[in-house]
């Protein structure tokens, strides 16, 4: 292998030149300058491998073979070396280590310069940036890949990876907001930085202990973000103690961030192809949008089905239409919410009405999981609320209320409280909830305290 490696390095240098010499295209239709630049990068990597001693790693052996194929393609007149370039980049990534990932990224940069509309080149770039922990840049590259990819089935793993990276960043953002809210003093170390995307790892310590520490931000490389997050939790715990609710939430966010950093969420085949959505994803979904919650009453259903009726036109004008439990008729439903009732909630009717997002509220967790797997219908929803959204009224990380003597809450009330907690919709209106049996007295009391305006068809609520 030593002689093969030396001979290959000699061939690469003969075609692409040595370090410090800008590659130039050969006359008579020789390789593109970008290909020569890529080949020279491969030569630099080969030289480093040769200096590291005997090669016993099969992955590096495969990388050397790929570089050999790329060298042959570059030296063959009329040959298309682009596919060989992408394969070499992938083998560099598969060889492991930071050096392999950096070579893969450099080759991906040359590939995107050669063909800016190559979905394979953009995916290679995203994978390389991801391996290097540069996750916000990886998301951008992955999105370029998706914009060019026409095969929906082939896009799912990339979409899932983007969702994972964004979810990890969302945990950091929520931690930053939590620390900022807890400080209440813009002059202390816990405030956000000038750009609004970072906070000192020693936030809230009240001392100079955090001076010079890395500032937590979703834009940090993964390893640095993990270290900064760890330090933030440690310092916050030392300051306020483990019993503090904000510290408990911060620790939960840290745990979720570590889990997301280490593993992609697995697609559950029993969820019928639906993607899970959590609190951050739901917050983004409703942000800046008008939402209407439609009551399931005979009068509302009859009015909505009447062609040209004013209630039907009113509902159609909202960005998001929310319906609860078992709607009486098939109508537009952007978000469907239901509450599990009884001792065997997994035996209820299947949720076969089409909805963009389905939220299922229920406890205990094993019953909730079994109900989802028993009652979800493949293709009937695009996203399904995850376990973080199954009990918002009583989850300390969300609304965190306590049960009272009036019995379980209605699904509509649970949805309203959840939207109020998220705090991002532009407006939330109730339509058709005029009947006395639609909501309980305590639920009407809560709504009444937040009612902005009313008319004959809707109770308009301004969330605080």
XYZ file of C-alpha atoms in Angstrom:
464
model
C 0.000 0.000 0.000
C 2.933 2.331 0.682
C 4.154 2.164 -2.941
C 0.586 2.473 -4.277
C -0.023 5.517 -2.138
C 3.262 7.089 -3.199
C 2.581 6.364 -6.862
C -0.938 7.823 -6.616
C 0.374 10.935 -4.916
C 2.907 11.363 -7.726
C 0.132 11.069 -10.325
C -2.035 13.592 -8.497
C 0.805 16.089 -8.244
C 1.613 15.648 -11.942
C -1.971 16.530 -12.910
C -2.973 19.096 -10.291
C 0.320 20.590 -9.154
C 1.866 20.920 -5.732
C 0.658 22.913 -2.720
C 1.079 26.639 -3.264
C 0.742 26.377 -7.039
C -2.663 27.524 -8.347
C -4.129 24.779 -10.539
C -4.606 25.664 -14.174
C -6.638 23.927 -16.792
C -4.528 22.087 -19.311
C -4.812 23.136 -22.929
C -6.885 21.087 -25.350
C -9.963 20.530 -23.169
C -8.220 19.462 -19.962
C -9.905 19.227 -16.564
C -11.874 22.159 -15.210
C -9.903 24.323 -12.737
C -12.357 23.356 -9.992
C -11.588 19.676 -10.609
C -7.870 20.371 -10.495
C -8.334 22.275 -7.244
C -10.243 19.304 -5.825
C -7.556 16.908 -6.969
C -4.868 19.027 -5.352
C -6.820 18.921 -2.079
C -6.851 15.147 -2.396
C -3.100 15.229 -2.917
C -2.642 17.193 0.291
C -4.743 14.630 2.122
C -2.760 11.750 0.613
C 0.480 13.363 1.730
C -0.862 13.595 5.284
C -1.910 9.945 5.174
C 1.519 8.899 3.895
C 3.184 10.758 6.755
C 0.935 9.122 9.349
C 2.436 5.659 8.845
C 1.075 2.305 7.622
C -2.593 2.270 6.597
C -4.684 -0.451 8.243
C -8.103 1.260 8.174
C -10.404 -0.126 5.450
C -12.269 3.187 5.227
C -9.085 5.062 4.351
C -8.232 2.362 1.836
C -11.576 2.959 0.118
C -10.912 6.716 0.129
C -7.544 6.180 -1.556
C -9.221 4.009 -4.197
C -11.780 6.770 -4.833
C -9.020 9.345 -5.213
C -7.397 6.993 -7.716
C -10.641 6.815 -9.716
C -10.941 10.615 -9.628
C -7.343 10.947 -10.812
C -8.023 8.595 -13.716
C -11.153 10.529 -14.688
C -9.289 13.834 -14.600
C -6.515 12.464 -16.798
C -8.840 10.895 -19.393
C -9.824 13.283 -22.197
C -13.579 13.748 -22.441
C -14.318 11.865 -19.232
C -16.939 13.253 -16.847
C -15.206 13.329 -13.497
C -18.076 14.939 -11.555
C -19.553 11.693 -10.218
C -16.074 10.517 -9.225
C -15.651 13.809 -7.344
C -18.875 13.256 -5.371
C -17.929 9.663 -4.579
C -14.544 10.799 -3.310
C -16.208 13.389 -1.108
C -18.516 10.767 0.346
C -15.622 8.380 0.979
C -13.736 11.199 2.703
C -16.731 11.743 4.956
C -17.074 8.011 5.604
C -13.386 7.752 6.540
C -14.219 9.585 9.771
C -12.429 12.248 11.749
C -12.245 15.979 11.344
C -9.677 15.780 8.524
C -11.987 13.568 6.455
C -14.941 15.860 7.049
C -12.904 18.916 6.070
C -11.774 17.233 2.858
C -15.393 16.278 2.105
C -16.491 19.889 2.643
C -13.721 21.230 0.411
C -14.636 18.766 -2.349
C -18.322 19.657 -1.948
C -17.442 23.342 -2.368
C -15.662 22.550 -5.634
C -18.603 20.381 -6.728
C -21.151 23.167 -6.106
C -18.883 25.562 -8.005
C -18.905 23.150 -10.944
C -22.632 22.437 -10.859
C -24.656 24.767 -8.688
C -27.839 22.770 -9.276
C -26.472 19.375 -8.290
C -28.593 17.988 -5.472
C -25.869 15.457 -4.689
C -23.272 18.203 -4.263
C -25.483 20.179 -1.889
C -26.304 17.116 0.150
C -22.610 16.261 0.429
C -21.950 19.803 1.605
C -24.728 19.546 4.189
C -23.430 16.203 5.456
C -19.885 17.546 5.755
C -20.971 20.694 7.603
C -23.153 18.545 9.849
C -20.198 16.277 10.653
C -18.132 19.340 11.544
C -20.848 20.567 13.901
C -21.661 23.643 11.775
C -25.346 22.911 11.981
C -26.961 26.180 10.907
C -24.834 26.114 7.731
C -25.747 22.455 7.284
C -29.453 23.336 7.379
C -28.919 25.881 4.596
C -27.132 23.304 2.423
C -29.763 20.663 3.137
C -32.497 23.115 2.132
C -30.706 23.787 -1.165
C -30.675 20.031 -1.717
C -34.409 19.754 -0.975
C -35.201 22.607 -3.348
C -33.574 20.595 -6.150
C -34.843 17.167 -5.094
C -38.031 16.082 -6.872
C -38.332 12.673 -5.227
C -40.348 13.116 -2.020
C -39.426 9.672 -0.701
C -35.723 10.388 -1.118
C -36.121 13.655 0.794
C -37.544 12.270 4.003
C -34.282 11.498 5.763
C -32.953 14.969 4.904
C -36.179 16.575 6.132
C -35.912 14.578 9.333
C -32.323 15.682 9.818
C -33.269 19.342 9.303
C -36.041 18.928 11.870
C -33.559 17.427 14.336
C -31.046 20.239 13.892
C -33.739 22.883 14.239
C -35.180 21.191 17.313
C -31.736 21.178 18.948
C -31.373 24.872 18.149
C -34.859 25.535 19.524
C -33.831 24.039 22.860
C -30.936 26.490 22.983
C -33.207 29.404 22.075
C -35.678 28.452 24.786
C -32.847 28.140 27.303
C -31.602 31.605 26.366
C -35.089 33.048 26.767
C -35.482 31.278 30.102
C -32.212 32.644 31.423
C -32.994 36.135 30.180
C -36.418 36.083 31.818
C -34.908 34.819 35.025
C -32.261 37.510 35.242
C -34.533 40.523 34.922
C -31.450 42.709 34.734
C -29.936 43.602 31.401
C -26.674 44.573 33.065
C -25.908 41.113 34.384
C -24.033 38.392 32.588
C -27.156 36.383 31.807
C -28.625 38.750 29.214
C -28.611 38.042 25.516
C -25.793 39.395 23.464
C -26.144 42.375 21.143
C -27.238 40.192 18.240
C -29.844 38.405 20.340
C -28.511 34.931 19.625
C -26.243 34.197 22.545
C -25.819 34.429 26.259
C -22.889 33.994 28.540
C -22.337 30.496 29.770
C -22.066 31.955 33.247
C -25.444 33.645 32.947
C -27.138 34.527 36.166
C -24.153 33.611 38.305
C -23.997 37.098 39.706
C -20.218 36.901 39.902
C -17.302 37.191 37.575
C -16.985 33.441 37.276
C -18.379 33.418 33.771
C -15.919 35.948 32.374
C -14.325 34.743 29.162
C -16.645 31.735 28.901
C -18.016 30.717 25.524
C -21.397 32.343 24.912
C -24.190 29.858 24.277
C -25.745 30.206 20.838
C -27.407 27.928 18.311
C -24.782 29.117 15.827
C -21.907 27.622 17.801
C -20.290 24.433 16.503
C -21.947 21.439 18.143
C -19.120 20.602 20.555
C -18.801 24.207 21.735
C -22.576 24.549 22.126
C -22.679 21.389 24.218
C -19.893 22.654 26.481
C -21.467 26.095 26.855
C -24.872 24.575 27.605
C -23.329 22.272 30.215
C -21.611 25.198 31.896
C -24.790 27.288 31.851
C -26.775 24.542 33.583
C -24.033 23.995 36.153
C -23.760 27.677 37.037
C -27.510 28.238 37.110
C -27.982 25.237 39.380
C -25.265 26.479 41.727
C -26.942 29.882 41.912
C -30.621 28.942 42.317
C -30.630 25.298 43.370
C -32.224 22.252 41.808
C -35.678 22.989 43.269
C -36.089 26.174 41.254
C -38.676 25.665 38.441
C -36.538 27.560 35.930
C -33.543 25.359 36.744
C -35.648 22.230 36.309
C -36.842 23.439 32.914
C -33.293 24.403 31.932
C -32.070 20.933 32.875
C -34.870 19.358 30.827
C -33.932 21.492 27.819
C -30.289 20.469 28.235
C -31.272 16.786 28.309
C -33.398 17.156 25.174
C -30.579 19.028 23.421
C -28.105 16.265 24.202
C -30.540 13.606 22.966
C -31.158 15.482 19.728
C -27.442 16.073 19.267
C -26.665 12.394 19.601
C -29.537 10.805 17.683
C -32.037 11.641 14.968
C -35.634 11.010 15.968
C -36.604 7.685 14.460
C -39.645 7.592 12.225
C -42.226 5.381 13.936
C -43.771 3.096 11.295
C -46.839 2.796 13.526
C -47.509 6.537 13.176
C -48.507 6.082 9.559
C -45.698 8.189 8.133
C -46.617 11.283 10.187
C -43.789 13.449 11.516
C -43.751 14.251 15.260
C -44.221 17.898 16.231
C -43.314 19.301 19.646
C -43.746 22.595 21.451
C -41.177 24.572 19.378
C -42.590 23.261 16.108
C -46.159 24.095 17.131
C -45.071 27.554 18.222
C -43.580 28.145 14.767
C -46.691 26.775 13.089
C -49.050 29.263 14.734
C -46.673 32.242 14.862
C -48.204 35.370 13.334
C -51.259 33.494 12.024
C -54.979 33.935 12.616
C -56.563 30.919 14.274
C -60.211 29.967 14.683
C -61.493 27.244 16.968
C -64.806 25.952 15.577
C -67.374 24.408 17.917
C -68.816 21.037 16.954
C -72.523 21.833 17.280
C -75.415 20.939 14.955
C -76.134 24.613 14.300
C -72.527 25.434 13.394
C -72.224 22.353 11.190
C -75.462 23.181 9.354
C -74.424 26.807 8.780
C -70.938 25.851 7.618
C -72.256 23.367 5.064
C -74.736 25.842 3.590
C -73.231 27.208 0.328
C -72.429 30.904 0.532
C -73.218 31.221 4.223
C -71.429 33.908 6.193
C -70.045 31.441 8.815
C -68.486 29.342 6.055
C -66.870 32.421 4.485
C -65.709 33.601 7.906
C -64.023 30.286 8.726
C -62.373 30.069 5.325
C -60.682 33.418 5.937
C -58.514 32.148 8.804
C -54.970 30.905 8.402
C -55.561 27.913 10.690
C -58.862 26.158 11.389
C -58.942 24.075 14.584
C -61.570 21.426 15.323
C -61.914 19.209 18.370
C -62.783 15.603 19.116
C -65.174 14.058 16.523
C -66.409 16.708 14.030
C -69.888 16.087 12.647
C -68.942 16.694 9.035
C -65.915 16.634 6.800
C -64.580 20.167 6.522
C -61.285 21.971 6.358
C -59.226 21.063 9.426
C -55.696 22.385 9.740
C -55.327 21.230 13.340
C -57.417 18.513 14.966
C -57.272 18.054 18.730
C -58.889 15.335 20.805
C -58.792 14.145 24.398
C -58.581 10.484 25.377
C -61.434 9.443 27.680
C -62.264 6.267 29.559
C -60.228 3.328 30.788
C -59.425 1.928 27.326
C -58.997 4.974 25.058
C -57.103 2.949 22.457
C -60.368 1.182 21.542
C -62.094 4.308 20.239
C -62.880 5.066 16.583
C -59.926 5.684 14.302
C -58.977 9.246 13.401
C -59.592 9.050 9.665
C -60.639 12.658 9.017
C -57.911 14.558 7.196
C -55.936 17.089 9.287
C -52.615 18.819 8.803
C -51.660 18.415 12.478
C -53.276 16.146 15.044
C -52.869 16.723 18.776
C -53.922 13.956 21.162
C -54.243 14.856 24.845
C -54.126 12.039 27.358
C -52.595 10.374 30.396
C -50.993 8.049 31.425
C -48.222 7.811 28.879
C -48.618 4.073 28.037
C -52.327 4.591 27.257
C -51.509 7.623 25.123
C -48.923 5.704 23.120
C -51.201 2.732 22.586
C -54.059 5.003 21.481
C -51.862 6.682 18.876
C -50.706 3.381 17.476
C -54.211 1.935 17.447
C -56.251 4.874 16.170
C -54.018 6.844 13.792
C -54.777 6.247 10.119
C -51.829 6.385 7.680
C -52.016 9.469 5.490
C -54.770 11.140 7.531
C -52.323 13.621 9.109
C -48.981 15.137 8.192
C -47.779 15.685 11.754
C -48.725 14.308 15.143
C -48.119 16.007 18.494
C -45.364 14.317 20.466
C -45.370 13.399 24.149
C -44.403 16.926 25.197
C -47.881 18.086 24.085
C -50.009 15.286 25.532
C -50.919 16.982 28.858
C -50.299 20.732 28.561
C -52.626 21.764 31.395
C -50.715 19.742 33.980
C -47.180 19.592 32.586
C -44.879 21.775 34.746
C -42.838 22.548 31.636
C -45.927 24.085 29.992
C -49.000 25.491 31.744
C -48.469 23.348 34.818
C -51.834 23.819 36.505
C -53.361 21.463 39.035
C -56.515 19.436 38.672
C -59.668 20.836 40.261
C -62.986 19.409 41.359
C -64.936 20.295 38.212
C -63.844 17.275 36.253
C -61.597 16.999 33.196
C -61.152 19.997 30.945
C -62.771 20.148 27.539
C -60.545 19.707 24.520
C -61.389 23.218 23.318
C -60.284 24.718 26.637
C -57.036 22.721 26.548
C -56.295 24.006 23.046
C -57.024 27.605 24.075
C -54.755 27.387 27.093
C -52.013 25.857 24.946
C -52.300 28.648 22.361
C -52.239 31.185 25.177
C -49.058 29.594 26.531
C -47.383 29.597 23.119
C -48.236 33.286 22.772
C -47.440 33.565 19.065
C -50.754 33.584 17.114
C -51.810 36.936 15.700
C -55.407 36.296 16.795
C -57.497 33.454 18.181
C -61.265 33.404 17.662
C -63.925 31.022 18.919
C -66.768 30.313 16.516
C -70.021 28.677 17.562
C -69.367 28.461 21.310
C -72.445 30.486 22.241
C -74.366 27.554 23.792
C -74.285 27.113 27.607
C -73.188 23.472 27.330
C -70.198 24.187 25.083
C -67.843 25.072 27.935
C -67.889 24.668 31.705
C -68.352 27.680 34.016
C -64.687 27.815 35.006
C -63.663 27.622 31.340
C -66.074 30.434 30.445
C -64.661 32.466 33.302
C -61.128 32.076 31.946
C -62.271 33.023 28.447
C -64.295 35.968 29.714
C -61.220 37.467 31.343
C -59.481 37.452 27.952
C -62.336 38.375 25.613
C -61.559 41.260 23.306
C -64.702 41.682 21.182
C -67.808 39.655 20.427
C -70.343 39.479 17.605
C -73.106 37.157 16.519
C -70.767 34.491 15.191
C -67.496 34.680 17.096
C -65.974 35.398 20.467
C -62.746 37.161 19.741
C -59.939 36.667 22.233
C -56.783 38.697 22.486
C -54.165 36.451 24.059
C -51.792 38.013 26.566
